Every structure is written in C-alpha cells, then in structure tokens.
Amino acid sequence: MTNMRNIAKEAGVGIATVSRYINNTGYVSEEVKSKIERVIEKSNYRPNELARAIFTRNSKIIGLLVPNISNPYFNEMALIIEEFVSNLGFSIFLCNTNDDPEKERHYIDVLQGHRVAGIITVRSQCKEEYTTHDIPVISFESNISEQIITVSTDNYLGGRLAFDHLYECGCRKMVHIAGPDFSNAINDRYMGFVDAAKEKNLEVDIIQFKTDFQRKMLEANIRTLEDIESYDGIFVFNDIAAATVIRYFKLKNVNIPQQVQVVGFDNSYIGEFLYPSLTTIEQSVQEVSKILAEVLVKLIKGEAVEQRKISIIPKLIQRETTKTFEKLN
Ligand code: XLF
C-alpha cells in the first residue's frame, strides 16, 4: 500500500520532506518536489477525495470561513455560495471562526491540509497566514494584502444613509450601537453616521458592542443599556443586533417607531420577520455572495482578475421600525 514512508523511500528523500510537501508546511526544493510528484503519479493509490486532492494537489473543495453561521447574513451567504459553486462541481468546507484569530489560523491550516482549491474568508483577522501559500483567496470586508481581492459594501455610505433617514424621520437625539472595532466595515459604518451628523450640527452618542455573532452575547450587551429609551433614533451596526434591540424594547414596553425609531444594516431575511419589521441598510447578500464565488472560481481556473477592490453600493430598505413620511406630517 502506498503511504508516506513508501513514497519517501522510492523518491530517495526523508519522510519529513514528503510530509512537508503533502501538508504544504515548509520549503521543499523544486527538484525534490518533482521526484515526489513522479512517485505519486506512478502510484495508483486513490482511496478517497482527500487522498486524491493530496496526491494531485488539487481538490474540488472551497473553504468558507465566516465569523459565525448563526448570523442570518452569514448563513444566507453560505447558502448562496454553496449553490453557486456546487453547480460548478465544487463542495464547501464551512468554518466558524467566532472572530477568534487563533481559531481562524487553525482552520487555515486545516484547509491547507485538505488541499482546498480556494478560500473565501469573511471578516478575517489574519494576514500572513493567507499569503504564505499558493491557494487562491478572496476576502469579504478585511483588507488582507495588496494581492488578495477584497469585496465590501461602501459601509461609509451606508452609515450616512442610516443617519439621513433617521434625520428625515424626525429623530434629533440619536445613538449608534457600533460593533467590534477590529472590523473595517463596522468602523466605516460608524464614521459615515458620525460625519453625516456633523454636517447637520448634531451630536450623536456611540455605544460599542464587543461581539455580534451570538444572540446570548448580544442580549447580555443590551441589558447594560440603561437609558436607551431616552433616544428617539438608533442605528444598529447589523440586523441581528438590531433584532435583539427590538426585542429588548418590547420587554420594556417601549413603542417602535412611535417612541424610538430603529435602523439596522444588512437586509438579511430576519428583518422582514420581525415585528415591527426592520428598516435597514441593504448590503445585498445575493450580490456579495455571487461576486465572492464567481471571482474565486476565476482565480482557481487561473484567469486574471484586474480589480483588487470590489465595492457594493448600499441602499435604504424602509419598513416599520421608522416612521413613514406620511406619518410625520
Ligand atoms: O462585519 C459586518 C458586521 O455584521 C457584517 O457585514 C455584518 O453586517 C453581517 O451581519
């Protein structure tokens, strides 16, 4: 039976070298690489997809790293990407990083070990880990390196749209509930909101949450917001956090939109199911997911992609958590 030991013996190299080659964990000279490849080629040991991938260095698996699949935006994204790539013969290897760089690093290693054909990484906190191997990578939101293509919404514009809408709906005492500050996307939403407020000479308050990926953690954050009903307008950094804010107001008998108006960000499917349904800033999950999948497949096929930054234009989706203009008059 062909195994690493046999391959090493036949190629005339050490087992550690074969292991470095197969796991892509260190330097192997071109000459040694071709010796190992020749032995692997000769062997017809092809027991399963993983082994095939290891031997041919080319699997039909795409690694998808998301902060946490329990966020509706990310679970919809995973569904759309999976559908798109499966039509092209690829399967998805889904990893939840929990916004933990250690966990993300671990998954990058696992994906390398599985010889994935490409990686889609969402809100990544790692950098060199993506540049020290030759697997094609595309990033949503995080700028990893000059070489790696980033897709992101114009979050700054999104923050401005949220402010302008609340302002037009009559809000004058506003607060922004911002998310974890390691995310460019979240910081840009915050900056857009604050800059638009400055232009109207309005001071806005900011509250910062440390997480958005688990409902329980969000609820714990929200319970600390004592005077939240003293505001008449709230812009929340994403829909799942906005859903938790709405529920909190329900429990406190605060009426939305009569007393407080709320705007989320994402336009994930959860917004329509809420009562009252959520006004939000859309970052089209269809558009984002399709671009991520399409561009990655191009990179896997070795096709050139010129654009390094791909920007999605956000748009206001008005529902029931903000007053309609008729109600204002
Ligand atoms: O990283 C940001 C924050 O949350 C991402 O785009 C999201 O809006 C998804 O819910």
CSV table of C-alpha atoms and ligand atoms in Angstrom, one decimal:
chain,number,residue,atom,x,y,z
A,1,MET,CA,0.0,0.0,0.0
A,2,THR,CA,1.3,3.5,-0.9
A,3,ASN,CA,1.9,5.7,2.1
A,4,MET,CA,4.3,8.5,3.0
A,5,ARG,CA,7.0,6.0,4.1
A,6,ASN,CA,6.9,4.2,0.7
A,7,ILE,CA,6.8,7.5,-1.2
A,8,ALA,CA,9.8,8.8,0.7
A,9,LYS,CA,11.7,5.6,0.1
A,10,GLU,CA,11.1,5.5,-3.6
A,11,ALA,CA,11.8,9.2,-4.1
A,12,GLY,CA,15.0,8.8,-2.1
A,13,VAL,CA,14.1,11.5,0.4
A,14,GLY,CA,13.1,11.6,4.1
A,15,ILE,CA,9.6,11.1,5.4
A,16,ALA,CA,9.7,14.7,6.9
A,17,THR,CA,10.3,16.1,3.4
A,18,VAL,CA,7.3,14.2,2.0
A,19,SER,CA,5.2,15.3,4.9
A,20,ARG,CA,6.3,19.0,4.3
A,21,TYR,CA,5.3,18.6,0.6
A,22,ILE,CA,2.0,16.9,1.2
A,23,ASN,CA,0.9,19.2,4.1
A,24,ASN,CA,2.4,22.3,2.5
A,25,THR,CA,4.1,23.2,5.8
A,26,GLY,CA,7.6,24.2,4.7
A,27,TYR,CA,10.2,24.5,2.0
A,28,VAL,CA,10.8,21.7,-0.5
A,29,SER,CA,13.1,22.3,-3.4
A,30,GLU,CA,11.7,22.1,-7.0
A,31,GLU,CA,13.9,19.2,-7.7
A,32,VAL,CA,12.7,17.2,-4.7
A,33,LYS,CA,9.1,18.2,-5.4
A,34,SER,CA,9.2,16.7,-8.9
A,35,LYS,CA,10.8,13.5,-7.6
A,36,ILE,CA,8.0,13.1,-5.1
A,37,GLU,CA,5.4,14.0,-7.7
A,38,ARG,CA,6.7,11.4,-10.1
A,39,VAL,CA,6.4,8.7,-7.4
A,40,ILE,CA,2.9,9.8,-6.5
A,41,GLU,CA,2.0,9.9,-10.2
A,42,LYS,CA,3.2,6.3,-10.6
A,43,SER,CA,1.3,5.1,-7.6
A,44,ASN,CA,-2.4,4.4,-8.3
A,45,TYR,CA,-3.5,4.7,-4.7
A,46,ARG,CA,-6.7,6.9,-4.8
A,47,PRO,CA,-8.8,5.8,-1.9
A,48,ASN,CA,-10.9,9.0,-1.4
A,49,GLU,CA,-11.3,12.6,-2.4
A,50,LEU,CA,-8.9,13.9,0.3
A,51,ALA,CA,-6.2,11.5,-0.8
A,52,ARG,CA,-6.8,12.3,-4.4
A,53,ALA,CA,-6.5,16.0,-3.5
A,54,ILE,CA,-3.3,15.3,-1.6
A,55,PHE,CA,-1.8,13.4,-4.5
A,56,THR,CA,-2.9,15.7,-7.3
A,57,ARG,CA,-2.6,18.9,-5.1
A,58,ASN,CA,-6.0,19.9,-6.5
A,59,SER,CA,-9.3,19.3,-4.7
A,60,LYS,CA,-12.8,20.4,-5.6
A,61,ILE,CA,-13.3,21.9,-2.2
A,62,ILE,CA,-13.7,25.6,-1.4
A,63,GLY,CA,-13.1,26.7,2.2
A,64,LEU,CA,-15.5,29.3,3.5
A,65,LEU,CA,-14.6,31.0,6.8
A,66,VAL,CA,-17.3,33.1,8.4
A,67,PRO,CA,-17.4,34.6,11.9
A,68,ASN,CA,-20.4,32.6,12.9
A,69,ILE,CA,-23.1,30.9,10.9
A,70,SER,CA,-25.8,31.8,13.4
A,71,ASN,CA,-25.8,35.4,12.0
A,72,PRO,CA,-28.6,35.3,9.3
A,73,TYR,CA,-26.5,37.3,6.9
A,74,PHE,CA,-23.7,34.7,7.0
A,75,ASN,CA,-26.0,31.7,6.8
A,76,GLU,CA,-27.7,33.2,3.7
A,77,MET,CA,-24.3,33.9,2.3
A,78,ALA,CA,-23.2,30.3,2.8
A,79,LEU,CA,-26.3,29.0,1.1
A,80,ILE,CA,-25.9,31.2,-1.9
A,81,ILE,CA,-22.2,30.5,-2.3
A,82,GLU,CA,-22.7,26.7,-1.8
A,83,GLU,CA,-25.4,26.7,-4.5
A,84,PHE,CA,-23.3,28.7,-6.9
A,85,VAL,CA,-20.1,26.6,-6.6
A,86,SER,CA,-21.9,23.3,-6.4
A,87,ASN,CA,-23.2,23.9,-9.9
A,88,LEU,CA,-19.6,24.1,-11.0
A,89,GLY,CA,-18.7,20.8,-9.2
A,90,PHE,CA,-17.2,22.3,-6.0
A,91,SER,CA,-18.1,21.5,-2.4
A,92,ILE,CA,-18.0,23.8,0.6
A,93,PHE,CA,-15.9,23.3,3.7
A,94,LEU,CA,-17.5,25.6,6.2
A,95,CYS,CA,-15.6,27.0,9.2
A,96,ASN,CA,-16.9,29.3,12.0
A,97,THR,CA,-14.0,31.4,13.3
A,98,ASN,CA,-16.0,33.0,16.1
A,99,ASP,CA,-13.9,36.1,15.4
A,100,ASP,CA,-11.1,34.4,17.1
A,101,PRO,CA,-7.7,34.7,15.2
A,102,GLU,CA,-6.4,31.5,16.8
A,103,LYS,CA,-9.4,29.6,15.5
A,104,GLU,CA,-9.1,31.2,12.1
A,105,ARG,CA,-5.4,30.3,12.0
A,106,HIS,CA,-6.3,26.7,12.9
A,107,TYR,CA,-8.9,26.5,10.1
A,108,ILE,CA,-6.5,28.0,7.5
A,109,ASP,CA,-4.1,25.1,8.4
A,110,VAL,CA,-6.9,22.5,8.2
A,111,LEU,CA,-7.9,23.9,4.8
A,112,GLN,CA,-4.3,23.8,3.5
A,113,GLY,CA,-4.1,20.2,4.8
A,114,HIS,CA,-7.2,19.3,2.8
A,115,ARG,CA,-5.6,20.9,-0.3
A,116,VAL,CA,-8.7,23.1,-0.9
A,117,ALA,CA,-8.9,24.7,-4.3
A,118,GLY,CA,-9.6,28.2,-2.9
A,119,ILE,CA,-10.7,30.1,0.2
A,120,ILE,CA,-13.4,32.7,0.8
A,121,THR,CA,-12.7,34.5,4.1
A,122,VAL,CA,-15.2,36.7,5.8
A,123,ARG,CA,-14.2,39.5,8.2
A,124,SER,CA,-10.7,37.9,8.6
A,125,GLN,CA,-8.3,38.9,11.3
A,126,CYS,CA,-5.3,37.0,9.9
A,127,LYS,CA,-2.9,38.3,7.3
A,128,GLU,CA,0.4,36.4,6.6
A,129,GLU,CA,-1.5,33.1,7.0
A,130,TYR,CA,-3.2,33.8,3.7
A,131,THR,CA,-0.1,34.9,1.8
A,132,THR,CA,2.4,32.1,2.6
A,133,HIS,CA,0.7,29.5,0.4
A,134,ASP,CA,-0.4,29.5,-3.2
A,135,ILE,CA,-4.1,28.8,-2.6
A,136,PRO,CA,-6.4,31.5,-4.3
A,137,VAL,CA,-8.1,33.6,-1.6
A,138,ILE,CA,-10.8,36.2,-1.8
A,139,SER,CA,-11.8,38.3,1.2
A,140,PHE,CA,-15.1,39.9,2.3
A,141,GLU,CA,-14.5,43.1,4.2
A,142,SER,CA,-10.9,42.7,5.5
A,143,ASN,CA,-8.0,44.1,3.6
A,144,ILE,CA,-5.5,41.3,3.9
A,145,SER,CA,-2.8,42.3,1.4
A,146,GLU,CA,-2.4,44.1,-1.9
A,147,GLN,CA,-2.6,40.8,-3.8
A,148,ILE,CA,-5.8,39.5,-2.2
A,149,ILE,CA,-9.0,40.8,-3.7
A,150,THR,CA,-11.4,42.4,-1.2
A,151,VAL,CA,-15.2,42.7,-1.7
A,152,SER,CA,-17.0,45.0,0.6
A,153,THR,CA,-20.0,47.3,0.8
A,154,ASP,CA,-19.5,51.0,0.8
A,155,ASN,CA,-20.1,50.9,4.6
A,156,TYR,CA,-19.3,54.6,5.0
A,157,LEU,CA,-22.1,55.5,2.6
A,158,GLY,CA,-24.3,53.0,4.5
A,159,GLY,CA,-23.7,54.8,7.7
A,160,ARG,CA,-24.6,58.1,6.1
A,161,LEU,CA,-27.8,56.7,4.6
A,162,ALA,CA,-28.8,55.5,8.1
A,163,PHE,CA,-28.3,58.9,9.6
A,164,ASP,CA,-30.0,60.8,6.8
A,165,HIS,CA,-33.0,58.5,7.0
A,166,LEU,CA,-33.4,58.8,10.8
A,167,TYR,CA,-33.0,62.6,10.5
A,168,GLU,CA,-35.6,62.8,7.8
A,169,CYS,CA,-37.9,60.8,10.0
A,170,GLY,CA,-37.6,63.5,12.7
A,171,CYS,CA,-35.0,62.0,15.1
A,172,ARG,CA,-32.8,64.6,16.8
A,173,LYS,CA,-31.4,62.5,19.7
A,174,MET,CA,-29.6,59.6,18.2
A,175,VAL,CA,-27.3,56.9,19.2
A,176,HIS,CA,-25.3,54.4,17.2
A,177,ILE,CA,-24.7,51.0,18.5
A,178,ALA,CA,-21.4,50.0,16.9
A,179,GLY,CA,-19.9,46.5,16.7
A,180,PRO,CA,-16.5,45.1,17.4
A,181,ASP,CA,-13.8,47.7,16.5
A,182,PHE,CA,-11.4,45.3,14.7
A,183,SER,CA,-13.8,45.3,11.7
A,184,ASN,CA,-13.2,47.9,8.9
A,185,ALA,CA,-16.7,47.5,7.8
A,186,ILE,CA,-18.2,48.3,11.2
A,187,ASN,CA,-15.8,51.3,11.7
A,188,ASP,CA,-16.8,52.7,8.3
A,189,ARG,CA,-20.5,52.5,9.2
A,190,TYR,CA,-19.7,54.4,12.4
A,191,MET,CA,-17.7,57.1,10.6
A,192,GLY,CA,-20.4,57.6,7.9
A,193,PHE,CA,-23.0,58.0,10.6
A,194,VAL,CA,-20.9,60.5,12.7
A,195,ASP,CA,-19.8,62.5,9.7
A,196,ALA,CA,-23.4,62.9,8.4
A,197,ALA,CA,-24.5,64.0,11.9
A,198,LYS,CA,-21.7,66.6,12.0
A,199,GLU,CA,-22.9,68.1,8.7
A,200,LYS,CA,-26.3,68.7,10.4
A,201,ASN,CA,-24.5,70.1,13.6
A,202,LEU,CA,-26.0,67.2,15.6
A,203,GLU,CA,-24.1,65.4,18.3
A,204,VAL,CA,-24.7,61.6,18.4
A,205,ASP,CA,-23.8,59.1,21.1
A,206,ILE,CA,-21.9,55.9,20.5
A,207,ILE,CA,-22.2,52.6,22.3
A,208,GLN,CA,-19.8,49.9,21.3
A,209,PHE,CA,-20.6,46.1,21.4
A,210,LYS,CA,-17.8,43.6,21.5
A,211,THR,CA,-19.5,41.0,19.5
A,212,ASP,CA,-22.3,40.3,17.1
A,213,PHE,CA,-22.0,36.6,16.5
A,214,GLN,CA,-24.1,35.1,19.3
A,215,ARG,CA,-27.5,36.2,20.4
A,216,LYS,CA,-26.8,35.5,24.0
A,217,MET,CA,-23.8,37.8,24.0
A,218,LEU,CA,-25.8,40.5,22.2
A,219,GLU,CA,-28.6,40.2,24.8
A,220,ALA,CA,-26.0,40.5,27.6
A,221,ASN,CA,-24.7,43.7,26.0
A,222,ILE,CA,-28.2,45.1,25.5
A,223,ARG,CA,-29.2,44.6,29.1
A,224,THR,CA,-26.4,47.0,30.1
A,225,LEU,CA,-28.0,49.9,28.1
A,226,GLU,CA,-29.9,51.6,30.8
A,227,ASP,CA,-31.1,54.9,29.2
A,228,ILE,CA,-31.6,53.6,25.8
A,229,GLU,CA,-35.2,54.7,25.6
A,230,SER,CA,-34.1,58.3,26.1
A,231,TYR,CA,-33.1,58.3,22.4
A,232,ASP,CA,-35.5,58.8,19.6
A,233,GLY,CA,-33.3,57.2,16.9
A,234,ILE,CA,-31.0,54.2,16.9
A,235,PHE,CA,-28.7,53.0,14.2
A,236,VAL,CA,-27.5,49.5,14.9
A,237,PHE,CA,-24.5,48.1,13.2
A,238,ASN,CA,-26.2,44.9,11.8
A,239,ASP,CA,-29.6,43.3,11.6
A,240,ILE,CA,-29.1,40.5,14.2
A,241,ALA,CA,-28.0,43.1,16.8
A,242,ALA,CA,-31.0,45.3,15.8
A,243,ALA,CA,-33.3,42.3,16.3
A,244,THR,CA,-32.0,42.0,19.8
A,245,VAL,CA,-32.5,45.7,20.4
A,246,ILE,CA,-36.1,45.5,19.2
A,247,ARG,CA,-36.9,42.5,21.5
A,248,TYR,CA,-35.4,44.4,24.4
A,249,PHE,CA,-37.7,47.4,23.7
A,250,LYS,CA,-40.7,45.0,23.6
A,251,LEU,CA,-39.8,43.7,27.0
A,252,LYS,CA,-39.5,47.3,28.3
A,253,ASN,CA,-42.8,48.3,26.7
A,254,VAL,CA,-41.1,50.9,24.5
A,255,ASN,CA,-43.1,51.5,21.3
A,256,ILE,CA,-41.3,51.4,17.9
A,257,PRO,CA,-41.4,53.6,15.9
A,258,GLN,CA,-43.6,56.0,18.0
A,259,GLN,CA,-41.0,56.4,20.8
A,260,VAL,CA,-37.8,55.2,19.2
A,261,GLN,CA,-37.0,54.5,15.6
A,262,VAL,CA,-34.5,51.8,14.7
A,263,VAL,CA,-32.4,51.2,11.6
A,264,GLY,CA,-30.3,48.1,11.1
A,265,PHE,CA,-27.7,47.1,8.5
A,266,ASP,CA,-27.6,44.1,6.1
A,267,ASN,CA,-31.2,43.5,4.9
A,268,SER,CA,-30.8,39.9,6.0
A,269,TYR,CA,-34.1,37.8,5.9
A,270,ILE,CA,-34.6,38.3,9.6
A,271,GLY,CA,-35.7,41.9,9.1
A,272,GLU,CA,-38.9,41.0,7.4
A,273,PHE,CA,-39.9,38.5,10.1
A,274,LEU,CA,-39.5,41.0,13.0
A,275,TYR,CA,-42.5,42.8,14.4
A,276,PRO,CA,-42.3,45.7,13.7
A,277,SER,CA,-40.4,44.8,10.5
A,278,LEU,CA,-36.9,46.3,10.4
A,279,THR,CA,-35.9,49.3,8.4
A,280,THR,CA,-32.3,48.6,7.3
A,281,ILE,CA,-29.4,49.4,5.0
A,282,GLU,CA,-29.1,46.7,2.5
A,283,GLN,CA,-25.8,45.2,1.5
A,284,SER,CA,-27.2,42.8,-1.0
A,285,VAL,CA,-26.2,39.3,0.2
A,286,GLN,CA,-27.0,37.9,-3.3
A,287,GLU,CA,-24.7,40.4,-5.0
A,288,VAL,CA,-21.9,40.0,-2.4
A,289,SER,CA,-22.0,36.2,-2.4
A,290,LYS,CA,-22.2,35.8,-6.1
A,291,ILE,CA,-19.2,38.1,-6.6
A,292,LEU,CA,-17.2,36.2,-4.0
A,293,ALA,CA,-17.9,32.8,-5.5
A,294,GLU,CA,-17.6,33.9,-9.2
A,295,VAL,CA,-14.3,35.7,-8.7
A,296,LEU,CA,-12.8,32.9,-6.6
A,297,VAL,CA,-13.7,30.4,-9.3
A,298,LYS,CA,-12.0,32.6,-11.9
A,299,LEU,CA,-8.8,32.7,-9.7
A,300,ILE,CA,-8.9,28.9,-9.2
A,301,LYS,CA,-9.1,28.5,-13.0
A,302,GLY,CA,-6.1,30.8,-13.3
A,303,GLU,CA,-8.0,33.6,-15.0
A,304,ALA,CA,-6.7,37.1,-14.5
A,305,VAL,CA,-8.8,39.4,-12.4
A,306,GLU,CA,-7.7,43.1,-12.6
A,307,GLN,CA,-9.8,44.7,-9.9
A,308,ARG,CA,-8.4,44.4,-6.4
A,309,LYS,CA,-11.2,46.1,-4.6
A,310,ILE,CA,-14.9,45.5,-5.4
A,311,SER,CA,-17.4,47.8,-3.9
A,312,ILE,CA,-21.1,47.1,-3.4
A,313,ILE,CA,-23.5,50.1,-3.2
A,314,PRO,CA,-25.8,50.0,-0.1
A,315,LYS,CA,-29.4,51.0,-0.2
A,316,LEU,CA,-32.1,52.0,2.3
A,317,ILE,CA,-34.9,49.5,2.7
A,318,GLN,CA,-37.7,51.2,4.6
A,319,ARG,CA,-40.0,49.0,6.8
A,320,GLU,CA,-41.9,49.6,10.0
A,321,THR,CA,-39.2,50.5,12.6
A,322,THR,CA,-39.0,54.0,11.2
A,323,LYS,CA,-41.9,56.4,10.6
A,324,THR,CA,-43.1,56.8,7.1
A,325,PHE,CA,-43.1,60.3,5.7
A,326,GLU,CA,-46.9,60.5,5.7
A,327,LYS,CA,-47.0,59.7,9.4
A,328,LEU,CA,-44.5,62.5,10.1
A,329,ASN,CA,-46.8,65.2,8.6
B,1,XLF,O1,-18.9,42.5,9.7
B,1,XLF,C1,-20.2,43.1,9.4
B,1,XLF,C2,-20.9,43.3,10.7
B,1,XLF,O2,-22.0,42.4,10.6
B,1,XLF,C3,-21.0,42.3,8.5
B,1,XLF,O3,-21.1,42.8,7.2
B,1,XLF,C4,-22.3,42.2,9.2
B,1,XLF,O4,-23.1,43.4,8.9
B,1,XLF,C5,-23.1,41.0,9.0
B,1,XLF,O5,-24.2,40.9,9.8
